[in-house]
XYZ file of C-alpha atoms in Angstrom:
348
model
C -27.080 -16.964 -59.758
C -24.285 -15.980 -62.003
C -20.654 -15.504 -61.166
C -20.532 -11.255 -61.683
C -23.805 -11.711 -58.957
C -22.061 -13.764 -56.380
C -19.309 -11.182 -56.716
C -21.599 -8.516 -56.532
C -23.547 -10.196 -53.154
C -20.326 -10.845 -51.983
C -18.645 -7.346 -52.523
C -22.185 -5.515 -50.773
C -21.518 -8.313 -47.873
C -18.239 -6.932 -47.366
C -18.629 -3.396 -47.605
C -21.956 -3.867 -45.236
C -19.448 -5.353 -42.540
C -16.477 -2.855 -43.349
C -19.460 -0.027 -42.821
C -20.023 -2.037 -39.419
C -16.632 -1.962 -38.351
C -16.266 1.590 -39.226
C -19.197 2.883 -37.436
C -18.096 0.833 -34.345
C -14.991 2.197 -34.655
C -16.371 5.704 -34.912
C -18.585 5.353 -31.399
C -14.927 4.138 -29.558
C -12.866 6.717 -31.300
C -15.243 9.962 -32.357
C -17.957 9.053 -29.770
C -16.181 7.924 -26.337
C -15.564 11.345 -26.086
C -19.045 12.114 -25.759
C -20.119 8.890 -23.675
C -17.458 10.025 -21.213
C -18.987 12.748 -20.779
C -22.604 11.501 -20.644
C -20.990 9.087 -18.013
C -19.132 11.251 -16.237
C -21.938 13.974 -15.782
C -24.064 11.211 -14.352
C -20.740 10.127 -11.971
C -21.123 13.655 -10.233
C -24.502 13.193 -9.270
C -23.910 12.896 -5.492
C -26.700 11.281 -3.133
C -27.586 11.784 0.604
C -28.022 8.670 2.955
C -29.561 10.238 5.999
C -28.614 8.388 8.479
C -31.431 7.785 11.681
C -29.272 6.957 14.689
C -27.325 9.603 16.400
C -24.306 7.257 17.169
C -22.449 4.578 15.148
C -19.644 2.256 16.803
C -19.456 -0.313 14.196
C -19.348 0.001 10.234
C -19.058 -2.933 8.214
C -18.745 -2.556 4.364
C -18.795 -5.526 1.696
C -18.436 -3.818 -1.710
C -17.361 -4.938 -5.330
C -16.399 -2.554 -8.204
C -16.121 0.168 -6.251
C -14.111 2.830 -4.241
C -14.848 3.115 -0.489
C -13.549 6.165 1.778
C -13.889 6.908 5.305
C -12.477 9.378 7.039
C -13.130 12.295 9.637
C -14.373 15.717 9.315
C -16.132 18.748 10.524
C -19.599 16.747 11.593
C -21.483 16.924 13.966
C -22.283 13.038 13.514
C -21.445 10.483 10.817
C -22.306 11.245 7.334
C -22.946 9.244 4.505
C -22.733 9.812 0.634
C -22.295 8.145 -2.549
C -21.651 8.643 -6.332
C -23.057 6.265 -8.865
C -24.356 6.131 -12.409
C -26.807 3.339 -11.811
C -29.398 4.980 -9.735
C -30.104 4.864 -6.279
C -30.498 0.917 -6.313
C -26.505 0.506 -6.926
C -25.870 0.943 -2.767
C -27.413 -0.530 0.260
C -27.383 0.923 3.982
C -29.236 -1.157 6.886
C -28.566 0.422 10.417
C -28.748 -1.575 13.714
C -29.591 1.290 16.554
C -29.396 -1.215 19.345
C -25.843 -2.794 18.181
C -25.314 1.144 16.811
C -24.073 -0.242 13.124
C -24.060 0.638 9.809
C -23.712 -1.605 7.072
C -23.274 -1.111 3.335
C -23.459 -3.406 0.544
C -23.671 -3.396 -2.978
C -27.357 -4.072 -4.645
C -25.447 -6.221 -7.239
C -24.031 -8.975 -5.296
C -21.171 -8.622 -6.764
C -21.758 -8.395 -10.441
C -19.661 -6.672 -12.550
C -20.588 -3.361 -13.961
C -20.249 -4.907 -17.739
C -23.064 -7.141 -16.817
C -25.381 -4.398 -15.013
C -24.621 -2.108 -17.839
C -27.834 -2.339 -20.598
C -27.436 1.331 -22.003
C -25.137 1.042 -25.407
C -23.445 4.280 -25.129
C -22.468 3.218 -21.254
C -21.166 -0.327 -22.622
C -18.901 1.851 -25.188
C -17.296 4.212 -22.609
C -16.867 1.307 -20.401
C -14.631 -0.281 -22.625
C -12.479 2.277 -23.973
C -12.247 3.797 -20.620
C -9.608 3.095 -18.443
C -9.512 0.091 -15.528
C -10.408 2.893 -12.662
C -12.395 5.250 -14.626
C -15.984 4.186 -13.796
C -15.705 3.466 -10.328
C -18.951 4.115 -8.213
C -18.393 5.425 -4.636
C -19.381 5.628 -0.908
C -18.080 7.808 1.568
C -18.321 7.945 4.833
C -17.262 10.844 7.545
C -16.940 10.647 10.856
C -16.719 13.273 13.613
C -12.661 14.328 14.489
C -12.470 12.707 18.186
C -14.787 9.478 17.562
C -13.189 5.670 18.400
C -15.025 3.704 16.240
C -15.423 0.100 18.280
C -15.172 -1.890 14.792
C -14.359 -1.407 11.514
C -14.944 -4.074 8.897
C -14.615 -4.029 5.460
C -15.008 -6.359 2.770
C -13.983 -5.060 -1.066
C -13.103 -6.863 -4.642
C -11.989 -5.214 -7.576
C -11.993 -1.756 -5.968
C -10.223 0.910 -4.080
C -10.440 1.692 -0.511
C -9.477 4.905 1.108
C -9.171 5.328 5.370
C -7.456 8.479 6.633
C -7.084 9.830 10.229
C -9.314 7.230 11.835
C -9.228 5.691 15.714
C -10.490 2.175 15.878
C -10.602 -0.751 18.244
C -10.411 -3.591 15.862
C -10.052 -2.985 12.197
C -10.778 -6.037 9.933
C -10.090 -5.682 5.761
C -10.580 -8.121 3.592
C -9.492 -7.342 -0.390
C -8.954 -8.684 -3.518
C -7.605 -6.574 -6.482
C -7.648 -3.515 -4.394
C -5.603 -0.772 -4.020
C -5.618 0.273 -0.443
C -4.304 3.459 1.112
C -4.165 3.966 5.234
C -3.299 7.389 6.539
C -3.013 8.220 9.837
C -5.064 5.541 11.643
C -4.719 4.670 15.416
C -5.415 1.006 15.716
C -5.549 -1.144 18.828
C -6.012 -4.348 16.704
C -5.568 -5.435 13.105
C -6.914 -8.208 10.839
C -5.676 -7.601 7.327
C -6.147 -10.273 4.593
C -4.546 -9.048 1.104
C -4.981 -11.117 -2.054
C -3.748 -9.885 -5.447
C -3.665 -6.249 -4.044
C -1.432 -3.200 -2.764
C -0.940 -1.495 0.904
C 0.420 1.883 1.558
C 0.458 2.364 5.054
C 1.424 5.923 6.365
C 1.646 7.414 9.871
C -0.643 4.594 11.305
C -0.289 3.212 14.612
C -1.461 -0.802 14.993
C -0.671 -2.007 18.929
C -1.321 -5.456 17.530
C -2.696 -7.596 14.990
C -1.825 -9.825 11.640
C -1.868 -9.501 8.402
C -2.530 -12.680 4.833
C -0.973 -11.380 1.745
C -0.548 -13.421 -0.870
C 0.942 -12.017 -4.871
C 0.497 -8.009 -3.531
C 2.841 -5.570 -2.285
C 2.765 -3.427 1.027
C 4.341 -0.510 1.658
C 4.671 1.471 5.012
C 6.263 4.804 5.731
C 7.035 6.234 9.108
C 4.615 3.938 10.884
C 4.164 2.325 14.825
C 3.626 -1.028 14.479
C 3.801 -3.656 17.655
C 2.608 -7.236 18.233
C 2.116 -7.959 14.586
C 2.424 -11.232 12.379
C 2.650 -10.890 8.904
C 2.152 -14.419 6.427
C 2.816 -13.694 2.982
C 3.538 -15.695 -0.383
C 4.665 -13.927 -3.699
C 4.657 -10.652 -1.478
C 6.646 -7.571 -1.841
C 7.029 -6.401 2.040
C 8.250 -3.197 2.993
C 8.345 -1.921 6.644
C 9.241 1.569 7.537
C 9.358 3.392 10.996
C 8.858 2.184 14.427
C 8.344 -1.738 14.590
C 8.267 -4.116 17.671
C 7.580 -7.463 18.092
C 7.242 -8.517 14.314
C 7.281 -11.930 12.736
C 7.535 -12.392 8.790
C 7.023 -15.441 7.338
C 7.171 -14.861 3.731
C 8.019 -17.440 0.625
C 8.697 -15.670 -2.746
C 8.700 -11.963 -3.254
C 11.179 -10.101 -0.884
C 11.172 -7.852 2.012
C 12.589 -4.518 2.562
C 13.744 -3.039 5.767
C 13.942 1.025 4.956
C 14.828 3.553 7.754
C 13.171 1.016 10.347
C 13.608 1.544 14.171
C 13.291 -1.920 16.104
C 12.455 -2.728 19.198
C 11.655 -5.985 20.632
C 12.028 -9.546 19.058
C 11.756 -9.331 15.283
C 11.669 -12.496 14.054
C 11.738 -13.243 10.078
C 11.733 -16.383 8.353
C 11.781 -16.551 4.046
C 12.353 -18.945 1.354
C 13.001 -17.675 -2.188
C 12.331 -14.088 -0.736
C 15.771 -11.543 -0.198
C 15.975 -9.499 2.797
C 17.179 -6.330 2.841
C 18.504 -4.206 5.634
C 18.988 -0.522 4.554
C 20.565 2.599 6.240
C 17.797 1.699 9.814
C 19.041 3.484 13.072
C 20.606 1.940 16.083
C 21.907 -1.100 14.190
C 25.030 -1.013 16.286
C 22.640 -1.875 19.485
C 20.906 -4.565 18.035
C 21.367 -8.336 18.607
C 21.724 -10.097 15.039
C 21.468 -13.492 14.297
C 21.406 -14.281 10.676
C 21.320 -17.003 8.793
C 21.204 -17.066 5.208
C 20.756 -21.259 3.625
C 21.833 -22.016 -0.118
C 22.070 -18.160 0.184
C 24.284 -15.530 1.525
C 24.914 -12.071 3.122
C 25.582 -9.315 1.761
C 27.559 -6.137 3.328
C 26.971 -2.941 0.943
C 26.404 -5.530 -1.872
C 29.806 -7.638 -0.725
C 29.517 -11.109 0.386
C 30.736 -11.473 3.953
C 32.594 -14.885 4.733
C 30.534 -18.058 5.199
C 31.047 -18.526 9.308
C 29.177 -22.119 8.914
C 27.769 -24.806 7.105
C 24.777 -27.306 7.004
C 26.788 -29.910 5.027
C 28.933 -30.228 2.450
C 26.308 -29.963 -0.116
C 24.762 -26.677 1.302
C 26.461 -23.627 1.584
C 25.392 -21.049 4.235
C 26.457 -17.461 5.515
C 25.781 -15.953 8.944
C 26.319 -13.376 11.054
C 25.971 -12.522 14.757
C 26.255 -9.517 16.594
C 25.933 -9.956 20.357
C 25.973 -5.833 21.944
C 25.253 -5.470 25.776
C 21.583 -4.624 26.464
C 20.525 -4.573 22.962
C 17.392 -2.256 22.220
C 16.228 -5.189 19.874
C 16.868 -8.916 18.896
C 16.909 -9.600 15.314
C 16.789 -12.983 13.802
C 16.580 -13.805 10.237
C 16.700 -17.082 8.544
C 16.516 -17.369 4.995
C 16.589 -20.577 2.548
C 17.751 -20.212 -1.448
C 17.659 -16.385 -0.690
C 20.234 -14.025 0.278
C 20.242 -11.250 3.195
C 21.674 -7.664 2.338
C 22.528 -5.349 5.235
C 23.169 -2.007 3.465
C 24.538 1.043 5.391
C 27.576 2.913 6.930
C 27.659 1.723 9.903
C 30.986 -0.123 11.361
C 28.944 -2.931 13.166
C 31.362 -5.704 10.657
C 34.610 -4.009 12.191
């Protein structure tokens, strides 16, 4: 073969992968549009579980890729539905009359919709779509009144939705999962957070404990009581009514905002700030704090170190010691400092 045919095979090569590129390019750019759309009309197909037992007492959900919601409603008894572009192989429901539960899993076992997805034009939109776009889902409702006796679920990769629920013991287990509570009334907890947020609001938990390790909770005008929370590269934030709380956290921080204690609160954190901001009743409240290769802060002012551990350690503290304090607050912190932010006078 001659050099101007080399050149020649070698120029068609090139333009046949340039005409490649471009046409691939064209189905992301030109065509997601309309593989949204194919997608997305498929998404709003909405499918019936008819449920056979009259009563349910225990749900327990173990899902991956997907977004769970429970919640109650106008029913007479629990309902079930589900979205899903896969057909109706994606979901599984088993029922248990004589335990009276209801359990859902995913068909997949666990693999990832990129690996279940066969259809080209699905594979495109899938891609070029955003994280959360395809998400298949299962809701469940519940009649307004109902205590469920035990509420389990298991999720990866997903989101998970619970709002104005009543539940004996409530068990979650996630990873990569954004989780919303609203309104629950819990009489025990078991929450295990990996790689994942919390929002917690207006949800009652007598007692229970919570894992988190690299997520980030947040709570607004909650009741919590009896709790333990165990956390590592955790953002913790706690707001409303809390009694009887222990934190053990190393790395990340935690965030007292508008809190009301009551109780012992107990809080012990390595490489993780605490911070104290504008909570009521601070002037009742016994404080012992203790802040190691650290310090405290008063409205972002060091106080005076009142100790030390030895001479190569420094250390701040602060005590407050009011007659018949509403709560006892003790905080020890190590390579971290503690910031008490408000206007009261309790330093004067």
């Amino acid at each position: 073969m001659g050099k101007w045919e080399k050149r020649v095979a070698i120029l068609a090569a090139g333009s046949l992968v340039t005409g490649v590129l471009f046409l691939g390019a064209g189905v992301l750019a030109g065509g997601v549009q309309d593989a949204r759309n194919i997608y997305q009309k498929e998404q709003d197909r909405q499918y019936k579980y008819q449920l056979k037992m009259s009563e349910v007492s225990t749900i327990d959900v173990d899902l991956s890729g997907a977004i769970f919601e429970i919640q109650t409603g106008n029913v007479d008894k629990v309902e079930v539905s589900y979205y899903q572009n896969m057909g109706k192989e994606r979901f599984v429901f088993e029922e248990d009359s004589k335990t009276q539960t209801l359990k859902v899993t995913d068909a997949r076992n666990g693999a990832s919709k990129t690996q279940s997805t066969t259809d080209m034009i699905r594979f495109f939109s899938y891609l070029a779509s955003e994280r959360d776009y395809n998400r298949d889902k299962v809701i469940i409702t519940i009649s307004k009144g109902i205590q469920l006796k035990d509420l389990t679920v298991k999720i990866v990769d997903g989101h998970l939705f619970m709002r104005q629920l009543k539940a004996d013991n409530l068990n979650i287990d996630s990873y990569d999962v954004l989780t919303s509570l609203v309104n629950l009334q819990i009489n025990k907890a078991q929450l295990t957070i990996h790689d994942s947020s919390l929002d917690m609001e207006k949800t009652q938990i007598e007692s229970g404990e919570m894992l988190a390790s690299d997520s980030e909770i947040d709570s607004k005008d909650n009741s919590i009581k009896n709790f333990n929370i165990s956390g590592t590269d955790s953002d913790i934030g706690m707001d409303g009514k809390v009694e009887n709380l222990e934190i053990t956290n190393q790395g990340g921080s935690i965030d007292f905002s508008k809190g009301t204690f009551r109780g012992k609160i107990t809080i012990d954190s390595v490489d993780a700030p605490v911070t104290f901001a504008d909570f009521k009743d601070k002037e009742q409240y016994q404080l012992d704090l203790k802040a190691r290769d650290g310090g405290i802060l008063y409205n972002d002012t060091y106080i005076d170190d009142a100790w030390e551990d030895s001479e190569e350690e420094s250390s701040g503290s602060l005590s407050h010691n009011p007659t018949n304090p509403l709560a006892e607050i003790r905080v020890r912190t190590q390579s971290s400092n503690i910031s008490l932010n408000d206007d009261s006078d309790i330093l004067e």
